[in-house]
Amino acid sequence: MVFDWFRNRRRRGLRERPFPAEWLEIVERNVLDYHDLAADEQARVRSYVQVFVAEKHWEGCGGLAMTDEIRVTVAAMVGVLTVNLTETRYFDAVLSILVYPTAYVDPAAQNRQGHVVTVGDSARLGEAWYRGPVILSWNDVVGGGLRHSRGNVVYHEFAHQLDMLNGGSTDGTPPLDRREQDARWIAVNDAEYAKLCTACAHGRHTVIDCYGATNRAEFFAVTTETFFCKAHALREHHPELYGVLREAYRQDPAARGR
Ligand SMILES: [Zn+2]
């Protein structure tokens, strides 16, 4: 299509620009996972950042001034998440990224349905809406980039966006490459989701946060965070789940030393 041709040409132009030195400093400072990638993966993350920063509408909310640091940090995290997918995913349905300074309170939230990470009463760390904006708390974006134990709200929200790529349904099944992988994905995730629901109902804590027991969409988003942020523990305690996530993301974070 003509539109695709122009878009691809524009993206190629963006990727070919030199990567600003200040941007590289931001990525290296704020996104620890970037350091663990191979050189060719790091190069793909950098070119991804150039397109993603340019194509999205970025808006600071709740008094937060939008900066290159925010844009580049978020874009680099999405780049790390998707770096080895067979098709480069720029998430064309996500037009806007709204960023609040900290966990935020949305008075209209009770009337809407979406995928929300809540803390306490109604404060939010992030949201992902189908064909709507992704909303993030900057404080938690930075915390996630530096301290793996906190999880990563960008990985979480963009896992929801991956999940929505097959037609907008958030069933915890992102578009996968092969049919047999699909069947195994479903079998392993069915079993692991049931186990998590049982454990959480009995107040037992596992390496997977009980927020993942909310529904299948949250299970995928939460296990994505666990896969990247607590890779060793997930591989040790849930090897089959780790295995299907490794195939889906084409990454092996436990082998990279985390
Ligand atoms: Zn969620």
Short mmCIF file of C-alpha atoms and ligand atoms in Angstrom, two decimals:
data_model
loop_
_atom_site.label_atom_id
_atom_site.label_comp_id
_atom_site.label_asym_id
_atom_site.label_seq_id
_atom_site.Cartn_x
_atom_site.Cartn_y
_atom_site.Cartn_z
CA MET A 1 0.00 0.00 0.00
CA VAL A 2 1.13 3.53 -0.72
CA PHE A 3 0.68 4.54 2.90
CA ASP A 4 2.91 1.69 4.06
CA TRP A 5 5.53 2.62 1.49
CA PHE A 6 5.73 6.19 2.74
CA ARG A 7 5.69 5.09 6.35
CA ASN A 8 8.44 2.54 5.83
CA ARG A 9 10.54 5.09 3.98
CA ARG A 10 10.07 7.60 6.80
CA ARG A 11 10.99 4.98 9.39
CA ARG A 12 14.09 4.01 7.45
CA GLY A 13 15.12 7.68 7.43
CA LEU A 14 14.61 7.94 11.19
CA ARG A 15 16.62 4.78 11.85
CA GLU A 16 19.52 5.98 9.71
CA ARG A 17 20.01 9.17 11.70
CA PRO A 18 22.94 9.16 14.11
CA PHE A 19 21.81 8.22 17.61
CA PRO A 20 22.28 11.28 19.85
CA ALA A 21 24.99 10.84 22.52
CA GLU A 22 22.66 12.30 25.19
CA TRP A 23 20.07 9.68 24.31
CA LEU A 24 22.58 6.86 24.69
CA GLU A 25 23.50 8.20 28.14
CA ILE A 26 19.82 8.14 29.11
CA VAL A 27 19.36 4.55 27.90
CA GLU A 28 22.50 3.33 29.65
CA ARG A 29 21.57 5.11 32.88
CA ASN A 30 17.88 4.22 33.08
CA VAL A 31 17.47 0.85 31.36
CA LEU A 32 19.62 -1.78 33.04
CA ASP A 33 18.36 -4.54 30.74
CA TYR A 34 19.94 -2.75 27.78
CA HIS A 35 23.40 -3.58 29.13
CA ASP A 36 22.63 -7.31 29.03
CA LEU A 37 21.78 -7.38 25.33
CA ALA A 38 24.16 -8.43 22.57
CA ALA A 39 25.62 -5.67 20.38
CA ASP A 40 23.24 -6.35 17.46
CA GLU A 41 20.26 -6.30 19.84
CA GLN A 42 21.42 -3.00 21.34
CA ALA A 43 21.65 -1.54 17.84
CA ARG A 44 18.07 -2.64 17.14
CA VAL A 45 16.89 -1.05 20.39
CA ARG A 46 18.56 2.25 19.43
CA SER A 47 16.95 2.35 16.00
CA TYR A 48 13.63 1.36 17.56
CA VAL A 49 13.91 4.33 19.95
CA GLN A 50 14.39 6.72 17.03
CA VAL A 51 11.14 5.64 15.38
CA PHE A 52 9.08 5.23 18.56
CA VAL A 53 10.04 8.63 20.00
CA ALA A 54 9.24 10.38 16.72
CA GLU A 55 5.93 8.63 15.99
CA LYS A 56 4.14 8.86 19.33
CA HIS A 57 2.40 11.83 20.83
CA TRP A 58 4.01 12.33 24.25
CA GLU A 59 2.23 14.22 26.96
CA GLY A 60 3.19 15.05 30.53
CA CYS A 61 0.20 15.00 32.92
CA GLY A 62 -0.33 16.06 36.53
CA GLY A 63 2.24 18.83 36.22
CA LEU A 64 4.98 16.67 34.70
CA ALA A 65 6.98 18.41 31.93
CA MET A 66 7.70 16.00 29.05
CA THR A 67 11.43 15.58 28.41
CA ASP A 68 13.74 13.59 26.14
CA GLU A 69 14.69 11.52 29.18
CA ILE A 70 11.10 10.33 29.60
CA ARG A 71 10.55 9.69 25.88
CA VAL A 72 13.85 7.87 25.37
CA THR A 73 13.57 5.76 28.56
CA VAL A 74 10.06 4.54 27.78
CA ALA A 75 10.90 3.92 24.11
CA ALA A 76 14.05 1.96 25.04
CA MET A 77 12.08 -0.28 27.41
CA VAL A 78 9.53 -1.05 24.69
CA GLY A 79 12.49 -1.67 22.37
CA VAL A 80 14.06 -4.17 24.80
CA LEU A 81 10.74 -5.98 25.27
CA THR A 82 10.23 -6.43 21.52
CA VAL A 83 13.83 -6.55 20.29
CA ASN A 84 13.77 -10.13 18.98
CA LEU A 85 10.17 -10.45 17.78
CA THR A 86 10.06 -11.65 14.17
CA GLU A 87 8.20 -8.54 13.10
CA THR A 88 9.22 -5.14 14.45
CA ARG A 89 6.25 -3.85 16.43
CA TYR A 90 5.84 -0.11 16.67
CA PHE A 91 2.30 -0.42 18.10
CA ASP A 92 0.54 1.73 15.52
CA ALA A 93 -2.71 1.59 17.53
CA VAL A 94 -0.98 3.44 20.37
CA LEU A 95 -1.02 7.07 19.31
CA SER A 96 -0.30 8.73 22.65
CA ILE A 97 1.80 8.06 25.72
CA LEU A 98 0.63 10.00 28.77
CA VAL A 99 3.02 10.19 31.71
CA TYR A 100 2.21 11.25 35.27
CA PRO A 101 4.93 12.07 37.82
CA THR A 102 3.91 9.31 40.25
CA ALA A 103 1.10 6.83 40.78
CA TYR A 104 -1.96 8.85 39.89
CA VAL A 105 -5.62 8.91 40.79
CA ASP A 106 -8.17 8.93 38.00
CA PRO A 107 -11.64 9.92 39.23
CA ALA A 108 -13.30 8.59 36.05
CA ALA A 109 -11.63 5.21 36.40
CA GLN A 110 -14.51 3.43 38.09
CA ASN A 111 -16.64 3.92 34.99
CA ARG A 112 -14.17 2.43 32.55
CA GLN A 113 -12.74 -0.95 31.87
CA GLY A 114 -9.11 -1.41 31.03
CA HIS A 115 -5.95 -2.97 32.23
CA VAL A 116 -4.72 -1.13 35.20
CA VAL A 117 -2.03 -1.71 37.75
CA THR A 118 -3.41 -0.43 41.00
CA VAL A 119 -1.70 0.37 44.25
CA GLY A 120 -3.75 1.04 47.35
CA ASP A 121 -7.19 2.42 46.75
CA SER A 122 -7.37 3.83 43.24
CA ALA A 123 -3.88 5.12 42.56
CA ARG A 124 -2.47 3.81 39.31
CA LEU A 125 0.96 2.95 37.99
CA GLY A 126 -0.08 2.47 34.40
CA GLU A 127 -2.85 1.64 31.97
CA ALA A 128 -3.16 0.27 28.47
CA TRP A 129 -6.28 0.85 26.39
CA TYR A 130 -7.16 -0.75 23.10
CA ARG A 131 -6.62 1.89 20.41
CA GLY A 132 -6.13 4.43 23.18
CA PRO A 133 -3.22 5.95 25.03
CA VAL A 134 -0.77 4.12 27.23
CA ILE A 135 -0.63 5.86 30.61
CA LEU A 136 2.42 5.55 32.87
CA SER A 137 3.76 6.78 36.19
CA TRP A 138 7.28 8.15 35.56
CA ASN A 139 8.39 7.35 39.09
CA ASP A 140 7.55 3.71 38.48
CA VAL A 141 9.05 3.65 34.98
CA VAL A 142 12.40 4.74 36.42
CA GLY A 143 12.10 2.41 39.41
CA GLY A 144 11.39 -0.52 37.09
CA GLY A 145 14.35 0.28 34.87
CA LEU A 146 16.79 0.26 37.76
CA ARG A 147 15.45 -2.18 40.32
CA HIS A 148 14.26 -5.47 38.99
CA SER A 149 12.47 -6.45 42.17
CA ARG A 150 9.86 -3.78 41.48
CA GLY A 151 8.80 -5.21 38.15
CA ASN A 152 8.50 -2.95 35.13
CA VAL A 153 5.33 -1.02 34.30
CA VAL A 154 6.40 -0.41 30.68
CA TYR A 155 6.88 -4.14 30.06
CA HIS A 156 3.52 -4.71 31.74
CA GLU A 157 1.53 -2.20 29.68
CA PHE A 158 3.17 -3.12 26.38
CA ALA A 159 2.59 -6.80 27.08
CA HIS A 160 -1.10 -5.81 27.10
CA GLN A 161 -0.55 -4.02 23.80
CA LEU A 162 1.09 -7.15 22.33
CA ASP A 163 -1.87 -9.17 23.58
CA MET A 164 -4.23 -6.74 21.81
CA LEU A 165 -2.45 -7.10 18.46
CA ASN A 166 -4.59 -10.06 17.47
CA GLY A 167 -7.81 -8.16 17.05
CA GLY A 168 -8.11 -6.29 20.31
CA SER A 169 -9.02 -9.22 22.52
CA THR A 170 -6.97 -9.40 25.70
CA ASP A 171 -7.01 -13.10 26.37
CA GLY A 172 -3.40 -13.46 27.43
CA THR A 173 -2.35 -14.85 24.05
CA PRO A 174 -0.11 -12.58 21.98
CA PRO A 175 0.25 -13.31 18.26
CA LEU A 176 2.66 -16.23 18.06
CA ASP A 177 4.54 -17.54 15.09
CA ARG A 178 3.76 -21.22 14.91
CA ARG A 179 0.65 -23.29 15.48
CA GLU A 180 2.39 -25.91 17.63
CA GLN A 181 3.83 -23.15 19.75
CA ASP A 182 0.31 -21.78 20.09
CA ALA A 183 -1.04 -25.09 21.44
CA ARG A 184 1.81 -25.46 23.88
CA TRP A 185 1.48 -21.80 24.92
CA ILE A 186 -2.18 -22.31 25.78
CA ALA A 187 -1.65 -25.61 27.64
CA VAL A 188 1.21 -24.28 29.77
CA ASN A 189 -0.52 -20.98 30.51
CA ASP A 190 -3.82 -22.69 31.41
CA ALA A 191 -2.04 -24.87 33.94
CA GLU A 192 0.11 -22.09 35.39
CA TYR A 193 -2.82 -19.68 35.67
CA ALA A 194 -4.86 -22.27 37.57
CA LYS A 195 -1.91 -22.91 39.91
CA LEU A 196 -1.47 -19.18 40.58
CA CYS A 197 -5.19 -18.71 41.31
CA THR A 198 -5.12 -21.59 43.81
CA ALA A 199 -1.94 -20.36 45.50
CA CYS A 200 -3.23 -16.80 45.81
CA ALA A 201 -6.64 -17.94 47.08
CA HIS A 202 -4.77 -19.68 49.91
CA GLY A 203 -2.59 -16.68 50.61
CA ARG A 204 0.54 -18.44 49.34
CA HIS A 205 3.07 -16.18 47.65
CA THR A 206 4.89 -17.40 44.58
CA VAL A 207 7.44 -15.69 42.35
CA ILE A 208 4.49 -14.51 40.21
CA ASP A 209 2.61 -11.59 41.79
CA CYS A 210 -1.01 -12.37 42.72
CA TYR A 211 -2.17 -9.47 40.54
CA GLY A 212 -1.64 -11.99 37.74
CA ALA A 213 -4.53 -14.04 39.14
CA THR A 214 -6.97 -11.23 38.24
CA ASN A 215 -7.63 -12.60 34.74
CA ARG A 216 -5.72 -14.06 31.78
CA ALA A 217 -4.74 -10.68 30.38
CA GLU A 218 -3.15 -9.64 33.68
CA PHE A 219 -1.54 -13.07 33.93
CA PHE A 220 0.29 -12.46 30.66
CA ALA A 221 1.32 -8.91 31.64
CA VAL A 222 2.49 -9.94 35.11
CA THR A 223 4.34 -13.05 33.92
CA THR A 224 6.03 -10.90 31.26
CA GLU A 225 7.34 -8.65 34.04
CA THR A 226 8.43 -11.71 36.03
CA PHE A 227 10.14 -13.17 32.95
CA PHE A 228 12.32 -10.09 32.51
CA CYS A 229 12.68 -8.91 36.10
CA LYS A 230 12.94 -12.18 38.07
CA ALA A 231 14.15 -14.41 35.27
CA HIS A 232 16.20 -16.82 37.38
CA ALA A 233 13.44 -17.39 39.90
CA LEU A 234 10.84 -17.92 37.17
CA ARG A 235 13.08 -20.39 35.31
CA GLU A 236 13.77 -22.30 38.52
CA HIS A 237 10.20 -22.48 39.85
CA HIS A 238 8.14 -22.40 36.62
CA PRO A 239 10.45 -23.85 33.93
CA GLU A 240 7.67 -24.60 31.42
CA LEU A 241 6.19 -21.12 31.70
CA TYR A 242 9.68 -19.66 31.39
CA GLY A 243 10.16 -21.79 28.28
CA VAL A 244 7.05 -20.62 26.43
CA LEU A 245 7.78 -16.98 27.30
CA ARG A 246 11.36 -17.46 26.05
CA GLU A 247 9.97 -18.75 22.74
CA ALA A 248 7.39 -15.97 22.50
CA TYR A 249 9.84 -13.14 23.19
CA ARG A 250 12.85 -14.91 21.64
CA GLN A 251 14.93 -13.84 24.60
CA ASP A 252 16.59 -15.73 27.45
CA PRO A 253 17.04 -13.17 30.24
CA ALA A 254 18.03 -15.80 32.84
CA ALA A 255 21.00 -16.73 30.67
CA ARG A 256 22.11 -13.10 30.66
CA GLY A 257 22.87 -13.08 34.36
CA ARG A 258 19.67 -11.76 35.91
ZN ZN B 1 -2.35 -4.95 33.54
#
